[in-house]
Amino acid sequence: MYTGIGASAGIGIGSVVIVKEPSLAYNNVEISDVAAEKERFEAALEQCIAKTQAMAEDMKTRVGEKEAEILEGHVLLLMDPEMTGQIHANIENKMCAEASVEQVCDMYAQMFASIEDEMFQQRATDVCDIKTRLLKILLGVEDLDLASVPAGTVLVAEDLTPSMTAGINPANVAGVLTEIGGKTSHSAILARALEIPAVLSVEGIVSKLENGQQVVLDGSTGEVFESPDADCLAKYTAKRDAYLAEKAALKAFIGKESATKDGHVVELCANIGKPEDALKVVECDGEGVGLFRTEFLFMDRPQVPTEEEQFEAYKKVAETLEGKPVIIRTLDIGGDKEIPYLGLGKEENPFLGFRAVRLCLQRDDLYRPQLRALLRASAYGDIKIMVPMISCVDEFRTVKGMLKELMAELDEKGIAYNKDIKVGIMVETPAASLMADVFAKEVDFFSIGTNDLTQYTMAVDRGNPDVAYLYSTYNPAVLRSIERVIKAAKAEGTMVGMCGEAAADPLLTPLLLSFGLDEFSVSATSILATRKVISLWTMEEANEVAKKAMSMATAAEIEEYLKSVVK
Ligand code: PEP
Ligand code: MG
């Protein structure tokens, strides 16, 4: 057995086809006619741009916009005057077009590869892909035709470039194995988009396997079995069939309402961390974004994102969701989320300390630009603002006051924003839960953050393994807290959602339905599974389960009971 990185889920069973690029050897001679060579290069470049644009168009219709963006990026690189200028300069120095292209592309690829950042590493792969495409045109070498591989093929390649992937017919490709690439590489993104199981970064796999050999690969675990025996084959065939049956069954929930068996409708949204994730929400048929954790915009970078950068990010999500609700949470740092460049000191009890809204209210330089960016972006969709870690009403009132001032500023400058923008809070502290009836009169909506609410209710550090046994949302104290928050919201007609992990827990679905939760916000990949679980219950059944569960005394009893009734 070999192992690599499971980069696209599913089980692939099939015969190996080794993908080897044809030789691109050329005669590196000094040229005599510079003008003719420049013309030859320009013609090849033009052909390459046209070809890449056609591939991008094809990718857009067959796979998706996001995947096509990779090839559109190639077109931009090919049009980059800096790069083509250097190739022309090489030709002027009597280098042939092939050598000129190779030298410049290799230089760019090395430069990108030397930067320790996944995006730049990917850029290096893109430049190599472009180089190959240009050389093939210059040398008149035919492209590999992956469109005509027989059904049940497992493609084995050093890397799967976007050019190769563009030609793949997913009906014939049972799996993909490569020697390089990770979960976020283009090959992984494309394999997932084409729904082909893939294991990447399997060391030396091209030379270990032979054409026609049978293999089994598990795109979730990253396992690869060469020439599997009957037992292995039977086991993985059953696994593959179960996976496909489950997937097909979930697809049936695309376009459906999120409703119980007896027609009680709820809203099913998704949590995101980056603007790009919004596309996945749309793909998975999410009804909106229930939580955008904006702190991720502030992480993995050397300084605070500007108001303009934030505005663009929020606007992008709002536009991607095309008018569906987008709840954007203001900066929630501190606790376990560190941002080194802010220079915040070490604290004895970081989870109880200077975090989230507490910090923002002391840092106008951070908070005002974020709120202004959110208000400006609200002109482009249904953005709602959510304040995290609220523990008293004053905090919320201060934020509202700030927003009022910023709105007046925008009015003065004639900048558009949604004057009726909704502002709500995360209910994730016991204080907010206990005051839910008062908050419900002041805020536009609640979103229950069970990850923190569990930690604070149980007085148990969510990351400490010694007390992990106490960290359970099934604990009746936590469930009572959730129930009272939802009931308090209902009593005032305030919208109440949940964006903590508990929203996606199928054991808790009947309880949340029974308590009256309006909105469930889960990871994009859990949307359809959650919609399915909701559809399996009637409200009467859910009420019965909730009544019984809420009469129990311990987390263990409740969990065991819920497991016995789960659908
Ligand atoms: C929560 O606390 O439940 C929540 C959704 O926020 P985070 O996990 O980002 O703290
Ligand atoms: Mg939280």
XYZ file of C-alpha atoms and ligand atoms in Angstrom:
578
model
C 0.000 0.000 0.000
C 1.140 3.549 -0.745
C -0.124 6.666 0.928
C -0.473 10.222 -0.223
C -2.741 13.173 0.401
C -6.432 12.394 0.017
C -7.423 15.435 -2.036
C -10.759 14.564 -3.601
C -13.150 12.227 -1.787
C -14.481 8.952 -3.149
C -13.142 5.519 -4.014
C -11.441 4.980 -7.363
C -11.065 1.474 -8.765
C -9.600 0.980 -12.210
C -6.721 0.353 -14.594
C -3.647 2.512 -14.624
C -2.939 4.801 -17.551
C 0.389 6.520 -17.062
C 0.356 10.034 -18.401
C 3.743 10.965 -19.768
C 4.258 14.230 -21.562
C 5.812 13.817 -25.042
C 9.415 14.891 -25.537
C 9.893 18.583 -26.036
C 13.518 18.384 -27.153
C 14.653 21.048 -29.604
C 17.790 22.054 -31.403
C 19.260 24.961 -29.467
C 21.071 26.794 -32.281
C 21.922 30.432 -32.659
C 19.439 32.085 -35.000
C 20.329 34.372 -37.884
C 16.986 36.009 -38.731
C 15.854 37.785 -35.544
C 12.760 39.329 -37.137
C 11.530 35.969 -38.484
C 12.100 34.279 -35.105
C 10.204 37.051 -33.301
C 7.358 36.570 -35.746
C 7.413 32.796 -35.127
C 7.221 33.420 -31.362
C 4.412 35.997 -31.708
C 2.395 33.566 -33.854
C 2.885 30.801 -31.275
C 1.941 33.189 -28.454
C -1.215 34.244 -30.244
C -2.164 30.612 -30.841
C -1.413 29.766 -27.218
C -3.578 32.618 -25.899
C -6.451 31.598 -28.178
C -6.095 27.967 -27.131
C -5.993 28.826 -23.425
C -9.026 31.095 -23.772
C -10.911 28.272 -25.498
C -9.890 25.867 -22.730
C -11.101 28.374 -20.124
C -14.449 28.720 -21.902
C -14.786 24.946 -22.095
C -13.853 24.639 -18.412
C -16.442 27.272 -17.497
C -19.276 25.372 -19.158
C -18.166 21.852 -18.219
C -16.771 22.403 -14.728
C -17.349 25.854 -13.269
C -16.396 29.521 -13.131
C -13.924 29.102 -10.307
C -11.959 26.383 -12.089
C -11.948 28.412 -15.315
C -10.298 31.251 -13.372
C -7.103 29.147 -13.200
C -6.851 29.123 -16.998
C -7.916 32.769 -17.230
C -4.924 33.446 -14.962
C -2.745 31.690 -17.548
C -4.058 34.024 -20.254
C -3.087 37.031 -18.117
C 0.400 35.611 -17.619
C 0.754 35.034 -21.378
C -0.231 38.649 -21.985
C 2.187 39.992 -19.396
C 4.389 42.479 -21.320
C 7.207 42.023 -18.789
C 7.460 38.317 -19.533
C 7.026 38.527 -23.315
C 9.452 41.488 -23.375
C 12.135 39.299 -21.800
C 11.494 36.560 -24.369
C 11.867 39.116 -27.178
C 15.110 40.336 -25.594
C 16.449 36.759 -25.621
C 15.563 36.387 -29.300
C 17.336 39.684 -30.044
C 20.398 38.054 -28.467
C 20.078 35.322 -31.128
C 18.475 32.696 -28.893
C 15.886 30.528 -30.667
C 12.227 30.999 -29.644
C 12.096 27.649 -27.766
C 15.181 28.396 -25.671
C 13.980 31.963 -25.060
C 10.610 30.751 -23.767
C 12.195 28.044 -21.647
C 14.783 30.351 -20.073
C 12.275 33.067 -19.137
C 9.582 30.685 -17.893
C 12.111 28.717 -15.822
C 13.367 31.949 -14.286
C 9.820 33.010 -13.313
C 8.991 29.527 -12.010
C 12.115 29.466 -9.842
C 11.379 32.926 -8.516
C 7.817 31.956 -7.540
C 8.884 28.572 -6.153
C 11.406 30.218 -3.826
C 8.634 32.100 -1.989
C 7.305 30.037 0.897
C 3.661 30.643 0.181
C 1.254 28.172 -1.323
C -0.147 30.743 -3.752
C 3.305 31.492 -5.186
C 4.164 27.774 -5.354
C 1.022 27.342 -7.419
C 2.093 30.247 -9.625
C 5.326 28.345 -10.339
C 3.289 25.336 -11.543
C 1.191 27.657 -13.719
C 4.284 29.106 -15.412
C 5.592 25.573 -16.129
C 2.226 24.652 -17.620
C 2.357 27.715 -19.882
C 5.928 26.915 -20.901
C 4.923 23.392 -21.966
C 1.949 24.681 -23.932
C 4.091 27.271 -25.757
C 6.860 24.778 -26.520
C 4.354 22.280 -27.905
C 3.018 24.897 -30.299
C 6.497 26.005 -31.352
C 7.565 22.386 -31.940
C 4.277 21.262 -33.499
C 3.865 18.498 -30.865
C 0.339 17.136 -30.442
C -1.312 17.534 -27.033
C -2.036 14.459 -24.930
C -5.605 13.434 -25.554
C -7.045 12.512 -22.182
C -10.570 12.776 -23.553
C -10.316 9.359 -25.175
C -9.003 7.152 -22.337
C -11.191 4.046 -21.814
C -13.826 3.915 -19.058
C -12.448 2.875 -15.660
C -9.087 4.607 -16.096
C -6.961 5.711 -13.164
C -4.707 8.485 -14.441
C -1.213 8.387 -12.959
C 0.955 11.441 -13.583
C 3.736 13.398 -12.032
C 1.305 16.300 -11.824
C -2.063 16.982 -13.301
C -1.831 20.361 -14.981
C -4.869 22.483 -15.794
C -4.130 21.893 -19.518
C -4.412 18.135 -19.013
C -7.461 18.376 -16.800
C -9.266 20.533 -19.328
C -9.510 17.534 -21.630
C -10.622 14.931 -19.081
C -13.938 13.212 -19.515
C -14.977 12.421 -15.923
C -17.232 9.586 -17.098
C -14.116 7.609 -18.070
C -11.749 8.566 -15.258
C -12.183 6.543 -12.064
C -9.371 8.226 -10.170
C -6.242 10.313 -10.248
C -2.850 9.678 -8.672
C -0.028 12.186 -8.781
C 3.433 12.651 -7.334
C 3.000 16.297 -6.436
C 0.237 18.604 -5.203
C -1.693 19.081 -1.980
C -5.276 19.645 -0.879
C -5.339 23.209 -2.201
C -3.326 22.717 -5.405
C -5.060 23.332 -8.698
C -5.049 19.624 -9.477
C -6.959 18.989 -6.227
C -9.425 21.796 -6.902
C -10.059 20.472 -10.397
C -10.396 16.854 -9.279
C -12.948 17.903 -6.662
C -14.836 20.022 -9.179
C -14.971 17.077 -11.599
C -15.853 14.799 -8.639
C -13.006 12.416 -9.441
C -11.399 10.675 -6.419
C -7.776 11.768 -6.153
C -4.714 10.993 -4.057
C -1.837 13.417 -4.557
C 1.798 13.535 -3.482
C 2.340 9.771 -3.626
C 6.107 9.511 -3.778
C 7.474 7.988 -6.998
C 4.081 6.533 -8.009
C 4.675 6.998 -11.766
C 7.623 4.589 -11.730
C 6.017 2.175 -9.253
C 2.925 1.414 -11.325
C 2.532 0.030 -14.850
C 0.006 0.680 -17.573
C -2.997 -1.640 -17.292
C -2.310 -2.598 -13.658
C -5.345 -2.534 -11.373
C -5.385 -0.060 -8.447
C -7.735 1.044 -5.714
C -7.512 4.517 -4.224
C -9.329 6.153 -1.349
C -9.574 9.914 -1.923
C -10.469 10.564 1.718
C -7.739 8.633 3.505
C -5.044 8.926 0.811
C -4.523 5.125 0.631
C -3.526 3.444 -2.651
C -3.576 -0.347 -3.149
C -1.658 -1.812 -6.073
C -3.032 -5.033 -7.694
C -5.636 -5.505 -4.917
C -6.639 -9.043 -3.889
C -10.272 -10.215 -3.977
C -10.929 -9.178 -0.345
C -9.567 -5.691 -0.805
C -11.480 -5.286 -4.059
C -14.758 -6.455 -2.491
C -14.295 -4.192 0.526
C -13.564 -1.084 -1.559
C -16.258 -1.840 -4.140
C -18.798 -1.879 -1.302
C -17.296 1.322 0.105
C -17.465 3.017 -3.289
C -21.074 1.968 -3.841
C -22.104 3.214 -0.399
C -20.307 6.524 -1.003
C -21.957 7.016 -4.398
C -25.405 6.055 -3.099
C -25.094 8.533 -0.219
C -23.886 11.272 -2.556
C -26.677 10.693 -5.047
C -29.245 10.698 -2.268
C -27.950 14.041 -0.990
C -27.984 15.586 -4.478
C -31.727 15.050 -4.464
C -31.865 17.764 -1.784
C -30.455 20.458 -4.075
C -33.122 23.048 -4.819
C -35.402 21.697 -2.092
C -36.770 23.756 0.754
C -35.200 23.108 4.149
C -38.283 21.748 5.862
C -39.427 19.015 8.189
C -41.513 16.118 6.900
C -44.652 18.017 7.903
C -43.630 21.256 6.230
C -42.060 23.371 9.010
C -39.572 25.528 7.086
C -36.221 26.706 8.455
C -33.330 28.586 6.875
C -30.140 26.671 6.088
C -27.016 28.801 5.701
C -23.274 28.245 5.772
C -20.231 29.372 7.729
C -17.319 30.760 5.738
C -13.815 32.022 6.501
C -12.736 33.554 3.179
C -14.602 35.417 0.425
C -13.795 32.590 -2.029
C -15.725 30.137 0.166
C -18.942 31.907 -0.831
C -18.910 30.112 -4.198
C -18.979 26.754 -2.438
C -22.018 27.916 -0.449
C -23.861 28.666 -3.690
C -22.708 25.353 -5.212
C -23.979 23.437 -2.166
C -27.321 25.270 -2.380
C -26.910 27.257 0.834
C -29.663 29.782 1.493
C -27.221 32.391 2.713
C -24.124 32.901 4.843
C -24.879 32.534 8.544
C -21.374 33.383 9.722
C -18.431 34.969 7.919
C -15.504 34.791 10.358
C -13.738 37.998 9.272
C -10.706 37.414 11.498
C -9.358 35.137 8.753
C -8.929 38.245 6.576
C -6.581 39.542 9.268
C -4.545 36.349 9.668
C -1.577 35.046 7.628
C -0.494 38.515 6.570
C 1.917 41.090 7.948
C -0.512 43.958 8.568
C -4.167 44.924 9.054
C -6.172 44.725 5.801
C -7.187 48.211 4.681
C -10.793 49.403 4.665
C -10.692 49.114 0.871
C -9.475 45.490 0.958
C -12.158 44.621 3.488
C -14.836 46.424 1.468
C -13.883 44.389 -1.619
C -13.985 41.117 0.369
C -17.416 41.801 1.912
C -18.801 43.074 -1.396
C -17.561 39.939 -3.173
C -19.439 37.677 -0.742
C -22.607 39.790 -0.947
C -22.514 39.725 -4.753
C -21.762 36.007 -4.918
C -24.803 35.307 -2.753
C -26.959 37.432 -5.097
C -29.249 39.027 -2.551
C -29.391 36.111 -0.125
C -28.622 37.032 3.512
C -24.955 37.322 4.482
C -24.186 37.614 8.197
C -20.716 39.073 8.630
C -19.206 38.847 12.091
C -16.917 41.659 13.152
C -13.389 40.834 14.234
C -13.262 37.985 16.790
C -9.637 37.734 17.833
C -8.048 36.820 21.121
C -8.710 33.524 22.869
C -7.203 30.883 20.580
C -7.051 33.192 17.541
C -3.822 35.151 17.528
C -2.739 37.947 15.220
C 0.945 38.529 15.918
C 1.259 41.974 14.277
C -1.335 43.483 16.645
C 1.188 43.023 19.434
C -1.362 41.994 22.043
C 0.253 40.911 25.276
C 0.103 37.421 26.803
C -2.822 36.939 29.157
C -3.365 34.598 32.114
C -6.847 33.673 30.859
C -7.059 34.582 27.183
C -10.560 33.133 26.720
C -11.820 35.360 29.530
C -9.742 38.308 28.492
C -9.242 41.056 26.001
C -10.909 39.516 22.966
C -13.425 40.150 20.193
C -15.750 43.109 20.843
C -13.921 44.010 24.064
C -10.760 44.615 22.081
C -12.541 46.256 19.139
C -14.203 48.819 21.388
C -10.754 49.899 22.613
C -9.283 49.961 19.125
C -11.054 52.513 16.936
C -8.226 52.135 14.415
C -9.287 48.506 13.859
C -13.036 48.675 14.356
C -14.142 51.839 12.555
C -12.589 50.879 9.182
C -14.183 47.430 9.469
C -17.630 48.812 10.274
C -17.301 51.411 7.515
C -16.282 48.703 5.005
C -19.295 46.619 6.085
C -21.701 49.553 5.703
C -20.333 50.427 2.263
C -20.546 46.774 1.139
C -24.161 46.608 2.348
C -25.128 48.518 -0.813
C -24.294 45.359 -2.809
C -26.428 42.704 -1.144
C -28.210 41.662 2.039
C -25.361 42.117 4.522
C -26.105 41.899 8.255
C -23.566 42.806 10.924
C -22.968 40.456 13.849
C -21.048 41.320 17.019
C -19.221 38.450 18.776
C -18.564 37.749 22.474
C -21.212 40.128 23.733
C -21.575 39.852 27.512
C -23.565 42.990 28.331
C -26.100 45.283 26.710
C -23.792 48.332 26.940
C -21.349 46.756 24.507
C -24.050 46.328 21.915
C -25.308 49.880 22.437
C -21.785 51.262 21.962
C -21.423 49.392 18.660
C -24.816 50.679 17.521
C -23.753 54.204 18.462
C -20.573 53.864 16.435
C -22.543 52.601 13.456
C -24.853 55.597 13.717
C -21.893 57.977 13.611
C -20.385 56.168 10.637
C -23.720 56.242 8.812
C -23.903 60.017 9.304
C -20.373 60.318 7.870
C -21.338 58.249 4.828
C -24.517 60.320 4.345
C -22.456 63.476 4.368
C -20.153 62.102 1.693
C -23.045 60.722 -0.342
C -21.728 57.142 -0.093
C -24.366 54.432 -0.552
C -25.187 51.848 2.148
C -28.230 49.982 3.400
C -29.890 52.360 5.857
C -31.947 49.483 7.231
C -28.963 47.185 7.832
C -29.678 44.550 10.479
C -27.326 44.310 13.451
C -27.291 41.280 15.716
C -25.184 39.443 18.262
C -23.563 36.094 18.837
C -25.046 34.552 21.943
C -22.043 32.689 23.260
C -21.599 33.820 26.855
C -23.803 32.717 29.765
C -24.389 36.430 30.479
C -25.890 37.000 27.034
C -27.958 33.847 27.413
C -29.316 34.911 30.813
C -30.165 38.354 29.421
C -31.599 36.975 26.169
C -35.065 38.421 26.872
C -33.593 41.927 27.214
C -31.256 41.541 24.234
C -34.138 40.241 22.124
C -35.764 43.683 22.407
C -32.594 45.529 21.323
C -31.036 43.448 18.568
C -32.207 42.452 15.100
C -31.111 38.832 15.420
C -29.288 36.249 17.524
C -26.858 33.584 16.385
C -26.018 31.044 19.060
C -22.316 30.207 19.179
C -22.405 26.810 20.820
C -18.640 26.326 20.574
C -18.043 29.094 23.066
C -21.380 28.840 24.880
C -20.482 25.263 25.838
C -17.029 26.302 27.062
C -18.298 29.224 29.137
C -21.404 27.488 30.483
C -19.410 24.473 31.602
C -16.418 26.594 32.713
C -14.214 24.308 30.670
C -11.369 25.381 28.378
C -12.346 24.156 24.922
C -8.759 23.131 24.160
C -7.733 21.379 27.402
C -7.763 17.567 26.989
C -7.873 16.943 30.769
C -11.314 18.486 31.031
C -12.533 17.590 27.544
C -15.003 15.087 29.023
C -16.962 18.066 30.374
C -17.051 19.884 27.057
C -20.340 18.573 25.712
C -23.224 20.398 24.085
C -25.404 17.491 25.247
C -24.942 18.676 28.806
C -28.402 19.666 30.081
C -27.039 23.006 31.304
C -25.966 23.917 27.769
C -29.190 22.624 26.238
C -31.273 24.608 28.728
C -29.293 27.688 27.849
C -29.914 27.131 24.124
C -33.600 26.519 24.736
C -34.076 29.694 26.765
C -32.263 31.845 24.190
C -34.450 30.525 21.379
C -37.638 30.925 23.415
C -36.675 34.478 24.454
C -36.077 35.395 20.810
C -39.382 33.847 19.745
C -41.251 35.793 22.410
C -40.039 39.055 20.846
C -40.231 37.901 17.224
C -36.441 38.218 16.929
C -34.765 35.950 14.352
C -32.603 33.289 16.043
C -29.971 31.181 14.339
C -27.101 28.950 15.362
C -23.632 28.974 13.844
C -21.716 26.791 16.325
C -20.834 23.198 15.426
C -23.991 21.939 17.164
C -26.094 23.264 14.256
C -24.749 20.433 12.077
C -25.053 17.693 14.703
C -27.803 15.298 13.529
C -28.387 14.168 17.129
C -29.412 17.708 18.110
C -31.579 18.471 15.061
C -34.898 17.397 16.666
C -34.158 19.496 19.760
C -33.266 22.609 17.778
C -36.382 22.200 15.621
C -38.531 21.766 18.662
C -37.066 24.794 20.459
C -37.951 26.846 17.369
C -34.554 27.647 15.831
C -35.102 29.770 12.681
C -31.739 29.363 11.000
C -29.067 26.629 10.961
C -25.593 27.690 9.798
C -23.212 24.833 9.024
C -20.109 24.230 6.884
C -20.903 24.310 3.150
C -20.210 20.588 2.821
C -22.755 19.800 5.575
C -25.645 21.754 4.000
C -27.273 18.924 2.077
C -26.766 16.368 4.867
C -28.380 18.782 7.367
C -31.273 19.461 4.975
C -31.779 15.713 4.715
C -31.779 15.194 8.497
C -34.287 18.035 8.965
C -36.568 16.448 6.347
C -36.695 13.165 8.276
C -38.502 14.614 11.312
C -42.051 15.791 11.919
C -42.467 18.574 14.465
C -44.545 16.262 16.628
C -41.746 13.694 16.755
C -39.150 16.410 17.375
C -41.213 17.844 20.243
C -41.519 14.413 21.828
C -37.767 13.777 21.598
C -36.987 17.248 22.984
C -39.366 16.790 25.900
C -37.820 13.499 26.861
C -34.212 14.645 26.388
C -34.789 17.804 28.422
C -36.092 15.735 31.346
C -32.766 13.912 31.670
C -30.021 14.731 34.143
C -26.700 14.024 32.442
C -24.946 14.587 29.116
C -24.291 10.839 28.791
C -27.955 9.926 29.244
C -29.046 12.533 26.721
C -26.448 11.512 24.173
C -27.331 7.841 24.507
C -31.029 8.600 24.180
C -30.506 10.828 21.106
C -28.385 8.109 19.490
C -31.210 5.645 20.001
C -33.753 7.850 18.205
C -31.569 9.446 15.507
C -32.970 8.964 12.004
C -18.942 29.662 18.405
O -18.342 30.081 19.391
O -19.817 28.776 18.449
C -18.632 30.206 17.062
C -19.369 29.913 16.020
O -17.561 31.019 16.947
P -16.032 30.547 16.940
O -16.008 29.051 16.788
O -15.436 31.297 15.800
O -15.561 31.016 18.269
Mg -17.196 31.944 19.378
